[in-house]
């Protein structure tokens, strides 16, 4: 695949909500891969965009009381602004409400219709409003679908089943068509059952925000049938043949795991019917979880990428997202792990190395990068690991092991740090200036190569590093850095993030903490005002009284060990405080449903009462 044009796509995002870290992730991943392929000299088309039709968008617009098109026009800049801020280098940005796209959708519908793969039928079944499609009874029972209603409607259906066998064959003869492997198996399993036909229309009476069917103006196109086609619209299908044959088939459709079936089943069968080649690969990544749980608005744990960028900078955010997720698996986002990664990899290992080099060169070589001279064994070792690293990173990125590729680069950087420690050029300078120069050149050149490999992930800070080294070589070959040039002043590349003050608050010292309860513990105790309405001795127990108390509309029976201190009749009418949520117990065969508060020493006992004996019973005491 090395020499052909590289075409990569992200899902097109619904404009019903603001972009979040999940959207940012796929777009950054596509950006990293595009930059990598561009750096390798390949022609690249990187497409992202917006999915603007369908019920979700119509609903979002109506919630805001604006027309759907206006809603889309107002939402689109929220995405484009974020992509600019994240330094996304997309070549095209498609919106499904654009004319260029509507034309292609109608063209495809006509082709599929002419092929005899679309038929009209009345269908009665369960419809999930949230998923915008008919669902089977079995699906309804999974509980994963919301807003289910019975619907009987005339619609148009695409005979997806006609292409089931062809799709099964394609998957088995193209082992990298669906990646990673476990997702391929998931689809292969799904295809063991007969494929239902796909309802591809929505009557305008129910939903009118969509692309009209070319063969029936009473209907609009189902949003997924419309959206998937964006990938060929942007490549120039039916508008620019030269462009289309250059870019299509796409090298990668990057998607999240939740939209695998639409991409790996609907899309290829649609293309087969329209007689268009299938994409080379569909790659489904996992989900970002927030501290082990799903990110959702209702849980209030949605991360706004804009905030993160404002707080910590673009490149660290891109780095963290690429470094922490093993492609294909879910990953866990926590601010703590973000800061840890930043401080250990970026501040300590990477940024510090540059500062050490530039400081030593400034101090001892008047700021001019010294000549390497003749390399000795340790430098030859470093040079050969740098050469291996370039190959290794190439392989890992092309096989979509992005996090591994990054880890390899950092292992190399750590080995250069160890080399610096061992050679100690700050000491060497006093006895052997040219050796110190060799060490500093070697470290600087290693850093240049590492930064070059990291530049697709961190395009900005690596540029700052090149600027500081006064470097303009983009060659991955050892020796690209020019000795004799003056290094430039730079700010720390990645200043350490100090953990926020509230995390470092001095703890309040507590003696015997094991005797303490928290306020939360205390709040569990339900204390109430109560009025004693009846009291009598418990048979066979001298110290016990059986007391009936009124607590609001409720009456409770309490057994209390107060017979030595109170006569039953003296208690009637007394207002006391009751622990109302104690588990009932049996005392001498009599049930006790609470406890009265009392103050006591060895010889006396007084029930805790109220200043104001007229207060009603049942009030909360706190
Ligand atoms: N509009 C459709 C895609 C049509 S493509 C022809 C859509 N849009 S979406 O905005 O709901 O989701 C877009 C992508 O965001 C999906 O790939 C989804 O997997 C991804 N993510 C949503 N939440 C995510 C995380 N928490 N983590 C990672 N990606 C997640 O579906």
XYZ file of C-alpha atoms and ligand atoms in Angstrom:
653
model
C 0.000 0.000 0.000
C 3.083 2.219 0.368
C 3.086 3.786 -3.052
C -0.548 4.431 -3.655
C -2.447 7.464 -2.543
C -3.496 7.311 1.095
C -7.149 8.159 1.767
C -8.337 8.162 5.359
C -11.734 9.090 6.807
C -13.270 9.670 10.225
C -16.959 9.088 10.941
C -18.963 12.186 10.158
C -20.237 13.482 13.466
C -23.850 14.210 14.326
C -24.510 17.884 14.863
C -26.993 17.247 17.646
C -24.434 18.006 20.327
C -21.055 19.570 21.027
C -17.971 17.564 20.117
C -16.396 15.652 22.993
C -13.191 13.789 23.643
C -14.426 10.680 21.744
C -14.878 12.700 18.550
C -11.586 14.464 19.131
C -9.850 11.113 19.536
C -10.814 9.642 16.137
C -10.032 12.906 14.392
C -6.603 13.174 16.038
C -5.874 9.551 15.155
C -6.739 10.202 11.505
C -4.608 13.340 11.644
C -1.607 11.483 13.057
C -1.858 8.815 10.350
C -2.298 11.434 7.609
C 0.703 13.417 8.786
C 2.734 10.245 8.992
C 1.872 9.219 5.419
C 2.435 12.753 4.132
C 5.856 12.822 5.808
C 6.602 9.547 4.069
C 5.985 11.302 0.768
C 2.612 9.717 0.010
C -0.205 11.739 -1.420
C -2.862 11.905 1.226
C -6.529 12.776 1.416
C -7.854 13.178 4.933
C -11.607 13.601 5.227
C -13.767 14.469 8.177
C -17.150 16.166 8.384
C -20.670 16.284 9.728
C -23.745 14.096 9.564
C -26.507 16.650 9.377
C -29.702 14.819 8.471
C -32.087 12.543 10.317
C -34.278 12.528 13.335
C -31.623 13.295 15.958
C -30.670 16.498 14.207
C -34.274 17.476 13.452
C -35.059 16.920 17.133
C -32.052 18.927 18.332
C -33.086 21.803 16.055
C -36.659 21.713 17.260
C -35.465 21.678 20.891
C -33.649 24.910 20.134
C -36.622 26.225 18.223
C -34.678 26.854 15.028
C -34.924 25.417 11.510
C -32.755 22.316 10.961
C -30.493 23.965 8.397
C -29.921 26.920 10.684
C -29.161 24.532 13.515
C -26.560 22.740 11.371
C -25.005 26.000 10.240
C -24.681 27.112 13.833
C -23.270 23.803 15.053
C -20.730 23.279 12.266
C -18.297 25.972 13.497
C -18.123 24.273 16.901
C -16.509 21.333 15.160
C -14.332 23.267 12.720
C -13.084 25.519 15.529
C -12.127 22.507 17.618
C -10.317 20.935 14.683
C -8.372 24.135 14.121
C -7.484 24.303 17.757
C -6.345 20.685 17.705
C -4.231 21.373 14.600
C -6.162 18.874 12.523
C -4.809 18.884 8.972
C -7.887 17.588 7.144
C -7.937 18.151 3.380
C -11.701 18.229 3.107
C -14.644 18.803 5.415
C -17.927 17.402 4.214
C -21.409 18.306 5.372
C -24.201 16.037 4.223
C -26.473 19.011 3.517
C -24.135 20.184 0.759
C -25.376 19.878 -2.819
C -22.338 17.886 -3.917
C -23.370 15.202 -1.464
C -27.120 15.223 -2.117
C -26.426 14.652 -5.804
C -24.276 11.594 -5.108
C -26.791 10.097 -2.673
C -29.533 10.392 -5.257
C -27.236 8.982 -7.928
C -26.453 5.918 -5.787
C -30.122 5.427 -4.930
C -30.957 5.457 -8.614
C -28.263 2.929 -9.420
C -29.322 0.574 -6.653
C -32.982 1.016 -7.629
C -32.225 0.358 -11.298
C -30.418 -2.767 -10.214
C -33.621 -4.101 -8.706
C -32.201 -4.000 -5.167
C -34.822 -1.617 -3.787
C -38.468 -2.532 -3.320
C -41.493 -0.969 -1.644
C -43.327 -2.750 1.123
C -45.644 -2.183 4.016
C -43.901 -3.067 7.193
C -45.297 -3.469 10.635
C -42.947 -3.802 13.540
C -41.106 -2.248 16.438
C -39.331 1.015 15.769
C -36.678 2.521 18.006
C -36.910 6.280 17.827
C -33.502 6.740 19.433
C -31.810 4.424 16.945
C -33.980 5.661 14.092
C -34.676 2.181 12.748
C -36.955 -0.821 12.896
C -35.682 -3.378 15.368
C -36.372 -7.071 15.831
C -38.242 -8.448 18.856
C -34.991 -9.942 20.030
C -33.242 -6.593 19.877
C -36.108 -4.987 21.765
C -35.646 -7.513 24.562
C -31.971 -6.632 25.028
C -33.033 -3.387 26.698
C -30.441 -1.468 24.674
C -33.007 0.436 22.644
C -34.984 3.406 23.883
C -38.270 4.951 22.755
C -39.668 1.820 21.130
C -43.040 2.043 19.440
C -45.169 -0.109 17.139
C -45.175 1.269 13.651
C -46.983 0.263 10.473
C -45.685 2.050 7.453
C -45.051 1.811 3.723
C -41.352 2.128 3.044
C -38.540 1.312 0.658
C -36.183 -1.532 1.455
C -32.689 -2.358 0.245
C -32.100 -6.055 -0.450
C -28.991 -6.315 1.672
C -29.418 -10.078 1.795
C -28.598 -10.300 -1.933
C -24.999 -9.504 -1.064
C -24.584 -11.529 2.089
C -22.550 -14.326 0.530
C -20.429 -11.917 -1.507
C -19.631 -10.017 1.695
C -18.740 -13.200 3.577
C -16.401 -14.143 0.729
C -14.838 -10.695 0.633
C -14.136 -10.751 4.359
C -12.476 -14.134 4.176
C -10.371 -13.271 1.126
C -9.317 -9.860 2.532
C -8.099 -10.570 6.046
C -7.428 -6.899 6.846
C -10.766 -5.621 5.522
C -12.180 -5.426 9.049
C -9.725 -4.663 11.833
C -8.845 -5.492 14.517
C -9.262 -9.248 14.285
C -11.864 -9.538 17.064
C -14.130 -7.062 15.265
C -13.792 -9.071 12.089
C -14.889 -12.163 14.010
C -17.828 -10.241 15.427
C -19.044 -9.401 11.905
C -18.318 -12.899 10.608
C -20.499 -14.215 13.463
C -23.239 -11.707 12.686
C -23.246 -12.829 9.052
C -24.002 -16.425 10.046
C -27.643 -15.346 10.479
C -29.648 -14.374 7.404
C -29.346 -10.637 6.734
C -32.588 -8.695 6.968
C -33.330 -6.173 4.266
C -32.629 -2.590 5.248
C -35.355 0.027 5.427
C -33.816 3.000 3.625
C -36.668 5.501 3.568
C -38.634 7.612 6.022
C -42.032 9.035 5.059
C -41.980 12.828 5.041
C -45.111 12.812 7.173
C -42.888 11.600 10.037
C -39.480 13.004 9.205
C -38.704 15.506 6.520
C -35.134 16.418 7.337
C -33.278 14.321 4.794
C -32.445 13.799 1.155
C -35.489 13.133 -0.989
C -35.689 9.744 -2.701
C -35.242 10.318 -6.442
C -38.036 7.856 -7.226
C -40.617 8.954 -4.633
C -40.878 12.526 -3.422
C -42.972 11.492 -0.403
C -39.924 10.025 1.264
C -36.502 11.058 2.499
C -33.453 8.798 2.698
C -32.608 6.940 5.913
C -29.806 8.882 7.603
C -27.243 6.054 7.556
C -27.771 5.311 3.858
C -27.182 9.013 3.253
C -24.240 9.433 5.642
C -22.089 6.495 4.547
C -22.056 7.812 1.000
C -20.070 10.874 2.142
C -16.900 8.830 1.788
C -17.293 8.569 -1.984
C -18.758 12.055 -2.447
C -15.591 13.646 -1.128
C -13.406 11.399 -3.257
C -15.161 12.752 -6.352
C -17.637 10.021 -7.218
C -19.698 10.963 -10.270
C -18.286 14.480 -10.258
C -14.554 14.074 -10.853
C -13.561 10.728 -12.291
C -9.842 11.445 -12.145
C -9.968 12.314 -8.481
C -12.187 9.347 -7.699
C -9.925 6.804 -9.323
C -6.966 8.340 -7.542
C -8.433 8.198 -4.046
C -10.927 5.377 -4.087
C -10.934 2.800 -2.542
C -10.238 4.480 0.803
C -7.237 3.107 2.668
C -8.956 3.391 6.049
C -12.360 4.173 7.413
C -11.631 4.874 11.080
C -14.681 4.318 13.274
C -15.692 3.612 16.864
C -16.783 0.099 17.804
C -20.449 1.113 18.117
C -20.799 1.860 14.412
C -19.176 -1.307 13.110
C -22.273 -2.972 11.611
C -23.260 0.058 9.575
C -19.728 0.290 8.169
C -18.872 -3.381 7.784
C -22.273 -4.640 6.590
C -24.537 -1.859 5.271
C -21.786 0.078 3.506
C -20.084 -2.774 1.616
C -23.413 -4.225 0.469
C -24.500 -0.767 -0.724
C -21.247 -0.436 -2.663
C -21.608 -3.917 -4.122
C -25.080 -3.104 -5.374
C -23.849 0.178 -6.884
C -20.898 -1.725 -8.383
C -18.234 0.291 -6.622
C -15.060 -1.144 -5.137
C -15.019 -1.729 -1.365
C -12.727 0.265 0.950
C -9.418 -1.376 1.778
C -9.850 -1.376 5.563
C -12.368 -0.509 8.212
C -10.737 -0.024 11.583
C -12.877 0.078 14.731
C -11.312 1.557 17.849
C -12.586 1.183 21.389
C -14.171 3.757 23.653
C -12.755 6.256 26.050
C -14.179 5.572 29.478
C -14.137 8.066 32.311
C -12.669 6.361 35.337
C -14.073 2.959 34.241
C -17.543 4.219 33.371
C -19.139 5.255 30.125
C -18.942 8.914 29.295
C -22.406 10.386 29.239
C -24.103 13.705 29.659
C -26.425 12.343 32.298
C -23.465 11.235 34.429
C -21.912 14.665 33.995
C -18.535 13.159 33.122
C -18.168 14.330 29.540
C -14.729 15.786 28.932
C -14.656 18.941 26.836
C -11.491 18.812 24.755
C -11.403 22.612 24.608
C -10.931 22.844 28.380
C -8.099 20.347 28.337
C -6.320 22.186 25.555
C -6.708 25.490 27.356
C -5.270 24.026 30.529
C -2.448 21.874 29.183
C -1.820 22.660 25.498
C -2.716 20.861 22.292
C 0.275 18.588 21.868
C 0.104 17.016 25.340
C -3.581 16.211 24.768
C -2.823 14.619 21.403
C 0.102 12.755 22.935
C -1.904 11.375 25.825
C -4.786 10.189 23.657
C -2.440 8.443 21.234
C -0.196 6.984 23.952
C -2.877 5.665 26.288
C -5.234 3.850 23.942
C -4.308 0.444 22.584
C -6.103 0.618 19.258
C -9.101 -1.650 19.331
C -9.476 -1.716 23.113
C -11.250 0.641 25.489
C -9.098 3.062 27.447
C -9.589 4.932 30.642
C -9.287 8.699 30.804
C -8.315 10.249 34.112
C -6.770 13.614 34.747
C -4.380 11.979 37.155
C -2.972 9.613 34.539
C -2.831 12.490 32.055
C -0.672 14.547 34.407
C 1.478 11.556 35.293
C 2.154 10.803 31.628
C 2.854 14.429 30.891
C 5.335 14.838 33.722
C 7.178 11.579 33.261
C 7.375 11.313 29.472
C 7.104 14.833 28.169
C 8.568 16.978 30.944
C 11.204 14.631 32.407
C 12.353 12.440 29.543
C 11.833 14.583 26.471
C 11.719 18.274 27.405
C 14.507 18.051 29.969
C 16.858 16.407 27.517
C 16.570 19.378 25.185
C 17.115 21.832 28.041
C 20.180 19.975 29.266
C 21.721 19.943 25.813
C 21.048 23.584 25.006
C 22.235 24.767 28.434
C 25.523 22.855 28.169
C 26.120 24.005 24.595
C 25.446 27.583 25.538
C 27.722 27.459 28.532
C 30.628 25.577 27.028
C 30.446 26.049 23.263
C 29.203 29.624 23.045
C 25.852 28.266 21.900
C 27.293 26.641 18.745
C 26.424 22.981 18.206
C 29.786 21.118 18.379
C 31.149 18.738 15.735
C 30.507 15.044 16.460
C 34.094 14.096 15.545
C 34.868 10.393 15.396
C 32.142 8.313 16.986
C 33.121 5.787 19.649
C 31.214 2.606 20.540
C 28.500 4.184 22.719
C 27.659 6.669 19.921
C 27.731 3.917 17.302
C 25.269 1.983 19.474
C 22.976 4.972 19.755
C 23.186 5.614 16.028
C 22.297 2.039 15.245
C 19.344 2.054 17.678
C 18.142 5.276 16.029
C 18.267 3.572 12.645
C 16.396 0.543 13.970
C 13.892 2.848 15.632
C 12.954 4.510 12.345
C 12.148 1.097 10.839
C 10.345 -0.129 13.918
C 8.136 2.947 14.171
C 7.353 2.660 10.480
C 6.193 -0.945 10.921
C 4.204 -0.205 14.056
C 2.357 2.754 12.589
C 1.528 0.915 9.399
C 0.139 -1.949 11.450
C -1.867 0.531 13.578
C 0.113 -0.016 16.786
C 0.357 3.675 17.462
C 0.801 3.457 21.221
C 3.578 0.891 20.777
C 5.320 3.075 18.229
C 5.286 5.950 20.723
C 6.553 3.727 23.491
C 9.481 2.621 21.301
C 10.419 6.252 20.686
C 10.347 6.976 24.404
C 12.432 3.924 25.209
C 15.010 5.310 22.842
C 14.816 8.763 24.452
C 15.281 7.170 27.863
C 18.343 5.324 26.598
C 19.781 8.635 25.383
C 19.182 10.110 28.821
C 21.067 7.187 30.345
C 23.889 7.741 27.866
C 24.067 11.403 28.929
C 24.181 10.414 32.598
C 26.916 7.903 31.964
C 29.043 10.145 29.745
C 28.409 13.177 31.958
C 29.491 15.821 29.429
C 29.316 18.461 32.214
C 32.321 16.717 33.802
C 33.958 15.641 30.579
C 34.151 19.232 29.409
C 36.957 19.960 31.849
C 39.274 17.188 30.623
C 38.226 16.525 27.044
C 36.170 19.183 25.335
C 35.937 17.401 22.001
C 34.508 14.248 23.647
C 31.978 16.403 25.454
C 31.104 17.906 22.062
C 30.648 14.442 20.575
C 28.275 13.442 23.357
C 26.221 16.608 23.034
C 25.974 16.285 19.270
C 24.914 12.636 19.616
C 22.214 13.508 22.137
C 20.974 16.409 20.020
C 20.846 14.326 16.854
C 18.983 11.569 18.726
C 16.514 14.157 19.895
C 16.065 15.484 16.349
C 15.270 12.000 15.035
C 12.905 11.283 17.931
C 11.135 14.596 17.363
C 10.813 13.847 13.695
C 9.157 10.536 14.492
C 6.916 12.224 17.049
C 5.980 15.141 14.813
C 2.737 13.569 13.498
C 1.592 13.257 17.124
C 2.959 16.581 18.404
C 3.333 18.855 15.390
C 3.786 22.056 17.403
C 6.236 21.323 20.159
C 8.416 19.279 17.826
C 8.551 22.349 15.588
C 9.695 24.375 18.627
C 12.374 21.766 19.227
C 13.612 21.988 15.631
C 13.678 25.739 15.981
C 15.727 25.511 19.174
C 18.209 23.160 17.484
C 18.296 25.475 14.458
C 17.482 22.412 12.382
C 15.808 22.200 9.036
C 16.492 18.589 8.152
C 13.513 16.292 7.846
C 15.667 13.303 6.988
C 15.313 10.262 9.229
C 18.976 9.445 8.468
C 21.587 9.936 11.143
C 23.651 13.086 10.596
C 20.911 15.431 9.467
C 21.690 17.916 12.215
C 24.246 20.519 11.124
C 27.107 21.139 13.578
C 28.409 24.682 13.691
C 24.967 26.260 13.838
C 23.930 28.433 16.723
C 21.270 26.949 18.941
C 18.355 29.223 19.718
C 16.855 30.311 22.974
C 13.750 28.324 23.942
C 11.272 28.089 26.743
C 11.004 24.720 28.529
C 9.320 22.467 25.964
C 7.013 20.861 28.519
C 7.049 22.695 31.868
C 6.137 20.319 34.674
C 2.528 20.364 35.797
C 2.331 20.824 39.524
C -0.680 19.101 40.990
C -3.376 21.567 41.943
C -3.229 23.101 45.430
C -6.403 21.506 46.672
C -4.778 18.142 46.270
C -1.893 19.237 48.500
C -3.983 20.780 51.304
C -2.387 19.899 54.645
C -4.475 17.298 56.389
C -6.105 18.328 59.676
C -4.510 16.283 62.442
C -6.944 14.138 64.396
C -6.129 12.241 67.560
C -7.587 8.741 67.736
C -9.047 8.862 64.246
C -10.461 5.385 64.798
C -12.914 6.937 67.289
C -14.192 9.451 64.792
C -17.074 9.259 62.414
C -17.532 11.417 59.347
C -20.360 13.842 58.845
C -21.681 11.399 56.255
C -21.803 8.712 58.984
C -23.596 11.070 61.337
C -26.126 12.008 58.686
C -27.219 8.390 58.555
C -28.700 8.630 62.048
C -32.372 9.641 61.916
C -33.128 11.617 65.087
C -36.741 12.716 65.700
C -38.789 14.493 68.276
C -41.312 12.124 69.857
C -44.008 12.241 72.531
C -44.459 9.509 75.118
C -48.110 8.428 75.093
C -48.004 5.264 77.179
C -45.532 3.525 79.522
C -45.621 0.310 81.592
C -43.267 -2.144 83.311
C -42.006 -5.142 81.401
C -42.967 -8.343 83.196
C -39.991 -10.055 84.781
C -37.550 -7.216 84.078
C -37.123 -4.680 86.900
C -35.125 -2.124 84.963
C -37.180 -2.069 81.758
C -40.149 0.032 80.673
C -42.250 -0.632 77.593
C -42.999 2.798 76.133
C -45.259 3.867 73.250
C -44.141 7.062 71.544
C -45.892 9.160 68.957
C -43.707 10.378 66.092
C -45.854 12.455 63.763
C -48.569 10.117 62.496
C -46.513 7.088 63.511
C -46.477 5.242 66.825
C -43.453 3.271 67.958
C -42.797 0.867 70.778
C -39.531 1.334 72.651
C -38.062 -0.803 75.411
C -35.867 1.406 77.626
C -33.796 0.569 80.725
C -35.072 3.533 82.749
C -37.468 1.965 85.293
C -35.108 2.866 88.169
C -35.321 6.562 87.279
C -38.854 7.176 85.977
C -42.310 6.028 87.085
C -44.441 5.067 84.049
C -47.132 7.686 84.754
C -44.592 10.535 85.075
C -43.476 9.889 81.531
C -46.817 10.449 79.798
C -46.794 13.639 77.726
C -42.996 14.030 77.881
C -41.269 15.148 74.661
C -38.091 13.170 73.996
C -35.589 12.509 71.232
C -35.798 9.204 69.416
C -33.237 7.406 67.260
C -35.806 6.461 64.656
C -33.829 4.304 62.240
C -32.307 1.738 64.590
C -32.916 -1.811 63.479
C -35.725 -3.288 65.646
C -34.536 -5.768 68.306
C -36.232 -7.971 70.857
C -35.522 -7.273 74.518
C -36.899 -9.819 77.021
C -39.374 -10.994 74.412
C -40.664 -7.467 73.647
C -39.895 -5.710 70.363
C -38.112 -2.359 70.568
C -38.297 -0.085 67.537
C -35.796 2.619 68.387
C -33.956 4.253 71.264
C -34.505 7.306 73.434
C -31.570 9.638 74.044
C -30.618 10.016 77.684
C -27.765 11.539 79.644
C -26.427 9.399 82.477
C -23.664 8.775 84.980
C -23.287 5.910 87.418
C -26.092 7.071 89.749
C -28.519 9.101 87.685
C -30.222 9.220 84.303
C -32.246 11.942 82.553
C -34.062 11.605 79.284
C -32.971 14.249 76.770
C -35.973 16.482 76.267
C -36.805 19.693 74.461
C -36.721 23.266 75.723
C -40.077 23.831 74.164
C -42.396 21.034 75.224
C -45.017 22.258 72.739
C -42.950 21.300 69.700
C -44.784 18.720 67.566
C -43.486 15.167 67.446
C -41.860 13.718 64.298
C -39.541 16.696 63.631
C -36.016 16.076 62.371
C -33.304 16.707 64.939
C -29.869 17.618 63.594
N -23.070 10.146 12.522
C -22.664 8.845 12.914
C -21.505 8.367 12.081
C -21.768 8.330 10.601
S -20.369 7.851 9.705
C -20.888 7.652 8.160
C -22.241 8.859 14.387
N -21.932 10.036 14.895
S -21.547 10.302 16.418
O -21.259 11.704 16.495
O -22.568 9.814 17.269
O -20.325 9.442 16.790
C -19.166 9.546 16.071
C -18.053 8.681 16.609
O -17.710 9.045 17.935
C -18.333 7.195 16.614
O -17.262 6.551 15.954
C -18.292 6.814 18.069
O -17.743 5.553 18.256
C -17.350 7.864 18.608
N -17.441 8.004 20.042
C -18.503 8.462 20.776
N -18.162 8.358 22.100
C -16.915 7.847 22.225
C -16.034 7.630 23.292
N -16.375 7.818 24.552
N -14.773 7.200 22.999
C -14.349 7.057 21.700
N -15.153 7.278 20.686
C -16.493 7.485 20.914
O -22.224 7.812 14.994
